[in-house]
Tab-separated table of C-alpha atoms in Angstrom:
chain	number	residue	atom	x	y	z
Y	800	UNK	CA	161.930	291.817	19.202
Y	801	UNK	CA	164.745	289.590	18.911
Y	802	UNK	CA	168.854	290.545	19.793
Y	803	UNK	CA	171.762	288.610	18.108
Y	804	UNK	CA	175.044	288.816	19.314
Y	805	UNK	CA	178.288	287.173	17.928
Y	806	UNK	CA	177.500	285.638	14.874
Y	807	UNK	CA	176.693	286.888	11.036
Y	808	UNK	CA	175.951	285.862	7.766
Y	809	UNK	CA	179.346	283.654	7.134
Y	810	UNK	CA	179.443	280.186	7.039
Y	811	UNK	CA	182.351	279.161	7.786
Y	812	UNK	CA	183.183	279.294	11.844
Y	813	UNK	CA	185.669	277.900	13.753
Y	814	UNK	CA	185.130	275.773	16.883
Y	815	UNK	CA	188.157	277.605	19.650
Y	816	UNK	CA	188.951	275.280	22.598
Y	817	UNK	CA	189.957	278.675	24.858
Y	818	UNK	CA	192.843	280.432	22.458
Y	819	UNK	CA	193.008	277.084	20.863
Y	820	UNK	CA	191.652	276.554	17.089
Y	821	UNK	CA	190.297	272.719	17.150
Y	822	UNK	CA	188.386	272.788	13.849
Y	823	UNK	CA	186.335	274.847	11.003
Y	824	UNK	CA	183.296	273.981	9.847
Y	825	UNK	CA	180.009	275.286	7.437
Y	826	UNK	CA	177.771	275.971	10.412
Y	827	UNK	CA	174.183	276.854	9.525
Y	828	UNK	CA	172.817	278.954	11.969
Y	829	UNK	CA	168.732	278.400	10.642
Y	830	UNK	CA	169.245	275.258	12.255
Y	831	UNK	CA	171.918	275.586	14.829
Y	832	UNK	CA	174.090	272.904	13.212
Y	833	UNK	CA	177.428	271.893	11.346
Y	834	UNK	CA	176.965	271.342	7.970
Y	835	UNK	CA	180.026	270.465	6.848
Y	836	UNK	CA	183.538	270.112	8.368
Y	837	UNK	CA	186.162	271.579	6.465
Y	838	UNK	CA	189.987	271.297	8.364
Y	839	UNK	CA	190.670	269.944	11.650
Y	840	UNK	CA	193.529	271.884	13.842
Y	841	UNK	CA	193.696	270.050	16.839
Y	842	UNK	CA	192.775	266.237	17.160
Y	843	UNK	CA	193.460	266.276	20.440
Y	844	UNK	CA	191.202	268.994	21.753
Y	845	UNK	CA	188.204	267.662	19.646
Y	846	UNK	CA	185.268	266.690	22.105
Y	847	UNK	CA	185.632	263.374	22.809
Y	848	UNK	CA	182.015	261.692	21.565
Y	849	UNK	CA	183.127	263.810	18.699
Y	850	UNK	CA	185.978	261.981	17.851
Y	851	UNK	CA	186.136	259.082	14.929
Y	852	UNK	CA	189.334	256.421	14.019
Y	853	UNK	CA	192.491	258.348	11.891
Y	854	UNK	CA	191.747	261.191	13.703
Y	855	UNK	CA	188.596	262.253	11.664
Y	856	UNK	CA	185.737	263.709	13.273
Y	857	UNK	CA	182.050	262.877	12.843
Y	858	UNK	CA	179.441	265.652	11.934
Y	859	UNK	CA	176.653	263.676	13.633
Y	860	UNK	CA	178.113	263.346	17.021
Y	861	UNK	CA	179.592	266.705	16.817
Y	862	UNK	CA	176.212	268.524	16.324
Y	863	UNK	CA	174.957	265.959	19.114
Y	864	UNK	CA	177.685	266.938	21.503
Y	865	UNK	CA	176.811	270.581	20.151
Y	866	UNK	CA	173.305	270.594	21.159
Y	867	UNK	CA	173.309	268.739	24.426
Y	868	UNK	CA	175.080	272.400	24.911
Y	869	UNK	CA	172.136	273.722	24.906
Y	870	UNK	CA	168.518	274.569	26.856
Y	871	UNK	CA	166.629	271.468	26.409
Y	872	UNK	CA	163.014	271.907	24.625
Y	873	UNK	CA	161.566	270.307	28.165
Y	874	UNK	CA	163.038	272.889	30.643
Y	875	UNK	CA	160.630	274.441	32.807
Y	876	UNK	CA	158.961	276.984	32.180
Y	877	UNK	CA	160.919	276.742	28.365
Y	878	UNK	CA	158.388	278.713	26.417
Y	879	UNK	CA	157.764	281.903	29.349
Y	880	UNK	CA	161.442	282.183	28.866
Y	881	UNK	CA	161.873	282.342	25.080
Y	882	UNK	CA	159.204	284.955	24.799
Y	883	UNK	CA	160.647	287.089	26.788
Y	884	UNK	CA	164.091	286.638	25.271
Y	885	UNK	CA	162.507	287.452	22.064
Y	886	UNK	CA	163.259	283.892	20.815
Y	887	UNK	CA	161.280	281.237	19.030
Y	888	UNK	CA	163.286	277.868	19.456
Y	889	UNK	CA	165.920	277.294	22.174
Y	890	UNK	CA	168.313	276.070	19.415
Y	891	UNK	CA	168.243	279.538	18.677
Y	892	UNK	CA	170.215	280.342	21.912
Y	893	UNK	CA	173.558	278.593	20.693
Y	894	UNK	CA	174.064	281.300	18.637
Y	895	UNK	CA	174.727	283.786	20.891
Y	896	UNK	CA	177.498	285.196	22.472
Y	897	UNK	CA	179.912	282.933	20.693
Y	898	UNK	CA	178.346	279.557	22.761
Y	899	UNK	CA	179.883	280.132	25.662
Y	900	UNK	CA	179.719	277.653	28.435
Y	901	UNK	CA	181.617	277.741	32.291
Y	902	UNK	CA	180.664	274.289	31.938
Y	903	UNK	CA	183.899	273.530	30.094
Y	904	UNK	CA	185.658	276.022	27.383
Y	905	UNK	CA	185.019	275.666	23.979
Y	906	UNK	CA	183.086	278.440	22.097
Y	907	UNK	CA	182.274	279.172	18.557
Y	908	UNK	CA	183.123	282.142	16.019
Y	909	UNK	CA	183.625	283.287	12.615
Y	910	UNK	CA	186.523	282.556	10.809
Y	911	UNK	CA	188.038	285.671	10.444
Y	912	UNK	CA	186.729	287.120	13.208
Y	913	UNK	CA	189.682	288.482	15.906
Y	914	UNK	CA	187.986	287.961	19.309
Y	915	UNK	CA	189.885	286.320	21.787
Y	916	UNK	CA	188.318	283.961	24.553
Y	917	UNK	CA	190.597	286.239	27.337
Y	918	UNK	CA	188.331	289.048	26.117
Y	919	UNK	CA	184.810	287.332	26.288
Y	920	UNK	CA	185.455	284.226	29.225
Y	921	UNK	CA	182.540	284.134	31.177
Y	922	UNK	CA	184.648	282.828	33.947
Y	923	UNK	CA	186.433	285.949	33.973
Y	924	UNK	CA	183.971	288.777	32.675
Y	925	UNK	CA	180.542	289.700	33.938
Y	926	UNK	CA	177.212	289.461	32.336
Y	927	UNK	CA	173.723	290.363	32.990
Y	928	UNK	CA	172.682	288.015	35.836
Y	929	UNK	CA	169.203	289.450	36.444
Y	930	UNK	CA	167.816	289.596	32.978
Y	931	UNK	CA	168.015	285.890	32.024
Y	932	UNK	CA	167.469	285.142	35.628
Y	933	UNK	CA	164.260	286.744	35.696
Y	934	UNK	CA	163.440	285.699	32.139
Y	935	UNK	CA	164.130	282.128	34.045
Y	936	UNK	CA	162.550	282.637	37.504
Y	937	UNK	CA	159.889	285.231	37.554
Y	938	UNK	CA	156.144	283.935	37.401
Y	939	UNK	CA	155.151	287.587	36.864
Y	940	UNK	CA	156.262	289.664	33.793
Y	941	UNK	CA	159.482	290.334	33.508
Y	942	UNK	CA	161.506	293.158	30.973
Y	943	UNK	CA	164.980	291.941	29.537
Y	944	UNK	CA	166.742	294.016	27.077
Y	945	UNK	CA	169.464	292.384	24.649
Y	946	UNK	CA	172.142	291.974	27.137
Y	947	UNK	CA	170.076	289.042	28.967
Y	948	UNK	CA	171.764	286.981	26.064
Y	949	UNK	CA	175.644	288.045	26.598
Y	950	UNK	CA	175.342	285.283	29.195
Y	951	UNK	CA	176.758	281.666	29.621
Y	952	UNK	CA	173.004	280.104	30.573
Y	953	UNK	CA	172.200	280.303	26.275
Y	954	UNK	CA	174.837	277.046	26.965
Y	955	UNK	CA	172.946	275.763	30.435
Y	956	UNK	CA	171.455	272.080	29.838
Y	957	UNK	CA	169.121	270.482	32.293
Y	958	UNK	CA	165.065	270.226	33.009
Y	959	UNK	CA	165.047	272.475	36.544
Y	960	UNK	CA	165.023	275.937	35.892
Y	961	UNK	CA	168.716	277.758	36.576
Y	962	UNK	CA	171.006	280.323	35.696
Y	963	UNK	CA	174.401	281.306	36.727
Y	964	UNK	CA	175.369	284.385	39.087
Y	965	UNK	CA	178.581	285.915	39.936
Y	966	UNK	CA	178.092	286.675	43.240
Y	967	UNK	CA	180.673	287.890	45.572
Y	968	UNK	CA	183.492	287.446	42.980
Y	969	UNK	CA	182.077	283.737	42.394
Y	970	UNK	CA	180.427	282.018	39.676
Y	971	UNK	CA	176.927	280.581	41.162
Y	972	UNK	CA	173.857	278.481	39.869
Y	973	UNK	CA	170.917	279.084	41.211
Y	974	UNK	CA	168.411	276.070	40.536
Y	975	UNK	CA	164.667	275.588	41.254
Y	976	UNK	CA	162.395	272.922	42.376
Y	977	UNK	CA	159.089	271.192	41.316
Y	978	UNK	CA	156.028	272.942	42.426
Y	979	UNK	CA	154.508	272.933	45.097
Y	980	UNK	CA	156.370	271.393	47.405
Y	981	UNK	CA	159.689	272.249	45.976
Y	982	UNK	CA	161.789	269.400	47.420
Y	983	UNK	CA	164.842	269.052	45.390
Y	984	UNK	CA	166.584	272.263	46.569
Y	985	UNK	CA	166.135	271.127	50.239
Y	986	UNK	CA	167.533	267.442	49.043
Y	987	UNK	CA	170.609	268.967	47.333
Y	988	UNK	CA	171.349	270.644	50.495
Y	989	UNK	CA	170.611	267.503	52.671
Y	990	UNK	CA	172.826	265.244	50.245
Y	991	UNK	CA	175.588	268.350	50.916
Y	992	UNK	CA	175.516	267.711	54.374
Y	993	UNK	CA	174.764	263.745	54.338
Y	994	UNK	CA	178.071	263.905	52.299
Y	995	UNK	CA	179.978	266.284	54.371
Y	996	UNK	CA	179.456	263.955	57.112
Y	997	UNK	CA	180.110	260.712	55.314
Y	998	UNK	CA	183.470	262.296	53.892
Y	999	UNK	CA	182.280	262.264	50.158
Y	1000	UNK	CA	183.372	264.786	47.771
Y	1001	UNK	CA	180.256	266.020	46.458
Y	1002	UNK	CA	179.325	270.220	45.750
Y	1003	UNK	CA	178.396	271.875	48.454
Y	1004	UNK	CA	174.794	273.265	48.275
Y	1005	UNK	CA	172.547	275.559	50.285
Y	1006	UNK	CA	169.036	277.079	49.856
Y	1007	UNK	CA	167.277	280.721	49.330
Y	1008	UNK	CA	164.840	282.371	47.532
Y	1009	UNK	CA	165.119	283.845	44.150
Y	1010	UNK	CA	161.925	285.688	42.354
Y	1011	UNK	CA	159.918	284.362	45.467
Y	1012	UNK	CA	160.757	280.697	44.438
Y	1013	UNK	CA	162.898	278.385	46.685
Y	1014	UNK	CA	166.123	277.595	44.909
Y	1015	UNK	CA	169.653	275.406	45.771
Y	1016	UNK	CA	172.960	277.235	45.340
Y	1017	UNK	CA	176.070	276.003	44.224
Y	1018	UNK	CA	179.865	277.121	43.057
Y	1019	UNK	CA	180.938	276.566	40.322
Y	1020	UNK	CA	183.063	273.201	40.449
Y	1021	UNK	CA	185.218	274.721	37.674
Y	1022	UNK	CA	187.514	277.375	36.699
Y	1023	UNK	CA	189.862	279.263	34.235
Y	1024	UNK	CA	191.770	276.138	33.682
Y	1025	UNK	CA	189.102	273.015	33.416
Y	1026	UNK	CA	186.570	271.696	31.670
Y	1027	UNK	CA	183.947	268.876	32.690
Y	1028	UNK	CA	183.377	266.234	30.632
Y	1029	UNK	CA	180.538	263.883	31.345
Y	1030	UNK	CA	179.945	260.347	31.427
Y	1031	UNK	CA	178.168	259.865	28.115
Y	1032	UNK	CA	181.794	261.733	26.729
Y	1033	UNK	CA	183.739	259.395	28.668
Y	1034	UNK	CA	182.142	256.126	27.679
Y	1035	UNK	CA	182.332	257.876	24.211
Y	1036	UNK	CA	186.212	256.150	23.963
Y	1037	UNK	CA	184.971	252.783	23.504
Y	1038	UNK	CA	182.021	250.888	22.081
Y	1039	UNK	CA	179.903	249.831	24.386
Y	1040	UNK	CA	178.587	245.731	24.419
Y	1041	UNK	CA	175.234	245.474	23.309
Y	1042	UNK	CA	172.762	244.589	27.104
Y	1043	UNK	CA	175.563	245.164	29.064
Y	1044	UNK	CA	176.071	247.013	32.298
Y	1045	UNK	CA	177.898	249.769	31.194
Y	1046	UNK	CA	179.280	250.792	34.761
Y	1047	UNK	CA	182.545	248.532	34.146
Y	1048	UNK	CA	183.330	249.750	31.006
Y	1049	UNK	CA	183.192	253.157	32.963
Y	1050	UNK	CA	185.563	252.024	35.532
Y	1051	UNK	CA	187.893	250.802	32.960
Y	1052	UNK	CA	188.419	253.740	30.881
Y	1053	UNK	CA	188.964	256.032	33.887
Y	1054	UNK	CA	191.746	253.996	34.814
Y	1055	UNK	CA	192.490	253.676	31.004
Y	1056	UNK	CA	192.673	257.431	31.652
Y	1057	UNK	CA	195.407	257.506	34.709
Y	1058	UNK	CA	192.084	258.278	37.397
Y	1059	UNK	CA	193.367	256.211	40.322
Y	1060	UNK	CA	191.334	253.933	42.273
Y	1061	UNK	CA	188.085	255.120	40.527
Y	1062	UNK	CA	185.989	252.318	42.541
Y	1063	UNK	CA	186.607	254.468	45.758
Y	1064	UNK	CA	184.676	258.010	44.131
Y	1065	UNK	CA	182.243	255.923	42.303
Y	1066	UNK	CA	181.452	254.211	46.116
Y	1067	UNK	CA	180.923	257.023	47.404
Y	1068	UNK	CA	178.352	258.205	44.757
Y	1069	UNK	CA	176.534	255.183	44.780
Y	1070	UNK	CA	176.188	255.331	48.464
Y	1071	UNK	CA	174.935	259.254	48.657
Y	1072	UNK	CA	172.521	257.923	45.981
Y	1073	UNK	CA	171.294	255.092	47.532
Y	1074	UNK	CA	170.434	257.156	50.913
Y	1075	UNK	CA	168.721	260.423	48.724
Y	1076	UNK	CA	166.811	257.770	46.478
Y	1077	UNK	CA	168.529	259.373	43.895
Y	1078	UNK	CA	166.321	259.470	40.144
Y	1079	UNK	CA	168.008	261.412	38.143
Y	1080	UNK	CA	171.806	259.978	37.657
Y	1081	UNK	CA	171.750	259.883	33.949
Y	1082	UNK	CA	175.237	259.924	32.098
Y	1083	UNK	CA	175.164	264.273	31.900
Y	1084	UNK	CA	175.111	264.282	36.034
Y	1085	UNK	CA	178.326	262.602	36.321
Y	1086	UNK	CA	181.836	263.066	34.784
Y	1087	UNK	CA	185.611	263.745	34.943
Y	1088	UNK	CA	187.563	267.131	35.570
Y	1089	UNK	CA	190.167	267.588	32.846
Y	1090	UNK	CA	192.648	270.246	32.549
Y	1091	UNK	CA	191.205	272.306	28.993
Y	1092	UNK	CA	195.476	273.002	28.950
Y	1093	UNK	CA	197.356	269.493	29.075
Y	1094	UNK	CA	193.866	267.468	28.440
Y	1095	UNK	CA	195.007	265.545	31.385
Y	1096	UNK	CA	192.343	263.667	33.437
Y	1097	UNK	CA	192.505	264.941	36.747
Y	1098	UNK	CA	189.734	263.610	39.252
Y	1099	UNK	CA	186.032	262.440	38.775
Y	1100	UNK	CA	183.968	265.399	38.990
Y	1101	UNK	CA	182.860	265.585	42.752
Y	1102	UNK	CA	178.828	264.210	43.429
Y	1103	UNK	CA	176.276	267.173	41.724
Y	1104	UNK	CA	172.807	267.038	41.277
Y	1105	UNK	CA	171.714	264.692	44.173
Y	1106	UNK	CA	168.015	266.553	43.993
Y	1107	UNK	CA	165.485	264.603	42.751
Y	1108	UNK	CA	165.599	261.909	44.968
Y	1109	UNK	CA	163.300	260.864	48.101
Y	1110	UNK	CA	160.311	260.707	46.331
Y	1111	UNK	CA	160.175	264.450	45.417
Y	1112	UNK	CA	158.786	264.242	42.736
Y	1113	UNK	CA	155.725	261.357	43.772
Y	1114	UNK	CA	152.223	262.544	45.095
Y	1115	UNK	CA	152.049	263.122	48.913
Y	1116	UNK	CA	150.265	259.730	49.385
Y	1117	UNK	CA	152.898	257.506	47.415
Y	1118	UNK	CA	156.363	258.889	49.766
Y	1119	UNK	CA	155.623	256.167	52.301
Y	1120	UNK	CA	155.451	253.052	50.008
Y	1121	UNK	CA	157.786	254.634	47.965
Y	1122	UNK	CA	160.749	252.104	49.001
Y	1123	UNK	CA	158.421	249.096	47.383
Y	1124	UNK	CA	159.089	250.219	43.915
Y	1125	UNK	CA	161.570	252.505	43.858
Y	1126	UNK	CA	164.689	251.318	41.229
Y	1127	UNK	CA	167.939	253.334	40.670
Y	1128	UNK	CA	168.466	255.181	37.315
Y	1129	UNK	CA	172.822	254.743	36.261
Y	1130	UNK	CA	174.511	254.820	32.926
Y	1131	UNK	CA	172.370	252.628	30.574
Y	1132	UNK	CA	170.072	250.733	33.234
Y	1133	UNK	CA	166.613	252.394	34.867
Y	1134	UNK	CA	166.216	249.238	36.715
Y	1135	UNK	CA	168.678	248.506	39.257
Y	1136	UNK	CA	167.489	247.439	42.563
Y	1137	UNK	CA	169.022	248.090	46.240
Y	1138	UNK	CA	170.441	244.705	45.722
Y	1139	UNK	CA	172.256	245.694	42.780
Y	1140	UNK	CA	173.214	248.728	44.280
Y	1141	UNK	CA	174.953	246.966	47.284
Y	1142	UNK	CA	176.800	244.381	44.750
Y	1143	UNK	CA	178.240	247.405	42.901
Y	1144	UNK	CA	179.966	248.980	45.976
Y	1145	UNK	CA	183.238	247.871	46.538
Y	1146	UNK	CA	183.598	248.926	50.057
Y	1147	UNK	CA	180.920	249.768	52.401
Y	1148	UNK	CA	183.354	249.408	55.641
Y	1149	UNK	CA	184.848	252.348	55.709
Y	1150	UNK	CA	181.704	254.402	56.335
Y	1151	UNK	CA	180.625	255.638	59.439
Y	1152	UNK	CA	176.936	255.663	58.910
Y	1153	UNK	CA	176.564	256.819	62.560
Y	1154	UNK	CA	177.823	260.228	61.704
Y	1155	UNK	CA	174.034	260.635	59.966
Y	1156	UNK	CA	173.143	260.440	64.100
Y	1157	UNK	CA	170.213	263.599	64.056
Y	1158	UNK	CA	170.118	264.419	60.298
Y	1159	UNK	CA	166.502	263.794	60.215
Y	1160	UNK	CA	166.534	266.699	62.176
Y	1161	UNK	CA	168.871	268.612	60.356
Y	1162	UNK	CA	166.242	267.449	57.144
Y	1163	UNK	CA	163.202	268.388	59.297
Y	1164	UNK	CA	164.559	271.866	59.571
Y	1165	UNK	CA	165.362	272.465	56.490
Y	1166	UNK	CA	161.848	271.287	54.651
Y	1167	UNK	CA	160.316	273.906	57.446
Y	1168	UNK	CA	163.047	276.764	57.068
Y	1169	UNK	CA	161.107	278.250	53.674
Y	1170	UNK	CA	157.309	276.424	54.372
Y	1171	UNK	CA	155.939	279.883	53.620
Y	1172	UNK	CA	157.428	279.110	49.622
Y	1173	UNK	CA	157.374	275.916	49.183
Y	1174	UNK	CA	154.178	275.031	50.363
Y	1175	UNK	CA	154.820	271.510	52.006
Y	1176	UNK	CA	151.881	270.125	53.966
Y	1177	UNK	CA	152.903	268.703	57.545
Y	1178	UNK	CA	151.917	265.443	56.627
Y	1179	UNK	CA	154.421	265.367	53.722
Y	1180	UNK	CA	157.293	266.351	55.984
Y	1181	UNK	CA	156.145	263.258	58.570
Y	1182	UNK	CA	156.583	261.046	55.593
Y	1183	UNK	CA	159.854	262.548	54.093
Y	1184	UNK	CA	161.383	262.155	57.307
Y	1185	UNK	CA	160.096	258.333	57.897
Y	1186	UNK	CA	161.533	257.749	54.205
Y	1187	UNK	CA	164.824	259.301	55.243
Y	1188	UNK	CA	165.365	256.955	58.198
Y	1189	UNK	CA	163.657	254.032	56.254
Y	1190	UNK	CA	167.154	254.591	53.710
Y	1191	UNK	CA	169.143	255.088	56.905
Y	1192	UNK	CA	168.595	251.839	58.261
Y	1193	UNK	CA	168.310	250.064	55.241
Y	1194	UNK	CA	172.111	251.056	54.368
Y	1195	UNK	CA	173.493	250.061	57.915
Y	1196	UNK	CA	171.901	246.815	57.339
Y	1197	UNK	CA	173.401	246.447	53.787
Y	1198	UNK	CA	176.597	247.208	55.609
Y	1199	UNK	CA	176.447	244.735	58.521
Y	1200	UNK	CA	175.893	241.915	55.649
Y	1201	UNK	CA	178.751	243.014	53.557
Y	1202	UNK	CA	181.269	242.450	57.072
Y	1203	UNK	CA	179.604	239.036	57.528
């Protein structure tokens, strides 16, 4: 059985930036796509990888910005999840609920349709938590009925499997980990309190279990009034130099942009990154906070998904000679080395690396607070540990060159 919510047989919709009108367009919803854009309202409110010279837009990027929207086709645990929504493609899932996101504010309906977003926010209004989180998280069966798709995870992009909560008057993403060992909860946590103690604004993240699977929990970084835009949107505003680093070009257009003294936050992420072994900092895991209001950019997005680092995702036997070829993954380079790495920071002096005094222990406790779930072997948490410290030391060194 399949639900639809939202959407009918018209063709003509109209992309809504909150109460906002940015554009109509032919949207086909067979495909999940824009077919054909007819007037443009609001230039200025247009998604910026969107956006083309004389304030046209371009139907290609916009369907590209429109699906990254979306459930990729390789999240875990993808195809349990669509048959139990009653749904054959993920695609599928942008048409529900008007595309809502609390990932930023925009959202899709029919032309002459009168809904308002005050009515139908997600950041405001609740939805069924349990029946897409089940959908998501349960490895038995699991019922849903047609309101586990009035729910803003139809827009939630990403491999892990999540969803969002409200929970105690807060919006709140659960996210899983890689079986068996589950790892990359317990590292967002540690690279929470690595950061906390370093003075870096990254999201705060702890650990429980969710459908008997260990998950990380976060708030929501966002609310009523912004939207996050992502790196791939920011480098968006200019073309990019064929083979070159685009990390520059990054720091320009933020400052382009009014963000002050971007070297400082981008520091700070490249040194969190550096001591989690970080894997997955592809251009959708980093970004700016702009007001959805003024468009104003406000401040880069504090450090997120910090996970998938320290090896979590290598055999048990390959964590301890996992420093020998281990490269960092940033903007359009999967190959940059620690050297690199140590180039790119501006300013390693003003960290207090001695402030990570006893967070192997703090790491030690948490791989062992949830053993019973996550199935670690001893010998994996010996190694973890010894890979830790190995990044430890390794960064005080880096710093005692840069003072020389």
């Amino acid at each position: 059985m399949q639900f639809r919510f939202g959407f009918r047989n018209k063709k003509t919709y109209v992309l809504m930036h909150k109460e906002l009108p940015v554009l109509s367009a032919e949207y086909e919803k067979s495909t999940s796509e824009f077919t054909k854009i007819i007037e443009i309202f609001a230039f200025d409110h247009v998604p910026y990888s969107a956006r083309e010279e004389n304030n046209t837009v371009s139907l290609k990027k916009l369907n590209k910005w429109f699906s990254w929207r979306g459930i990729p086709n390789y999240r875990v645990g993808l195809n349990r999840l669509l048959d139990r929504l009653g749904v054959e493609d993920s695609k599928e899932l942008l048409n529900e609920y008007y595309a809502l996101s609390v990932s930023d504010h925009y959202w899709l309906k029919e032309e002459n349709n009168p809904v308002t977003y005050k009515k139908i926010s997600f950041f405001t209004h609740v939805f069924d938590e349990d029946g897409f989180g089940k959908a998501m998280f349960s490895l038995s069966s699991a019922d849903v009925d047609h309101s586990a798709l009035r729910t803003p995870n139809n827009t939630l992009a990403g491999y892990q499997k999540k969803a969002w909560f409200h929970r105690n008057g807060t919006l709140q993403l659960y996210k899983g980990g890689t079986f068996p060992a589950q790892l990359e909860p317990v590292h967002e946590k540690l690279a929470s309190e690595i950061a906390r103690r370093l003075g870096i604004d990254a999201v705060d993240y702890t650990t429980s279990i969710y459908e008997n699977q260990l998950v990380s929990i976060c708030d929501n970084m966002l609310d009523e009034n912004h939207d996050l835009i992502t790196a791939d949107e920011v480098l968006s505003l200019k073309e990019p130099q064929k083979d070159k680093f685009e990390y520059y070009l990054y720091l320009d257009i933020l400052k382009e942009q009014g963000i002050e003294n971007p070297e400082k936050t981008m520091d700070d992420m490249l040194v969190l990154d550096f001591l989690m072994m970080n894997t997955d900092r592809h251009n959708q895991n980093l970004g700016v906070i702009v007001n959805c209001e003024t468009m104003k950019w406000e401040k880069i997005a504090p450090v997120f998904d910090t996970g998938t680092g320290l090896a979590c995702l290598r055999s048990d036997d390959e964590v301890e000679h996992w420093s020998e070829v281990y490269n960092y993954r940033l903007f359009n380079s999967s190959k940059i080395s620690d050297q690199i790495v140590s180039y790119l920071i501006s300013d390693l002096s003003r960290y207090d690396f001695s402030k990570l005094d006893g967070i192997l222990e703090y790491y030690d406790e948490a791989m062992r607070k949830h053993r019973m779930i996550s199935s670690i072997r001893e010998e994996r948490i010996i190694s973890q540990l010894r890979l830790l410290d190995s990044r430890i030391r390794a960064v005080k060194k880096m710093q005692l060159k840069s003072k020389r």
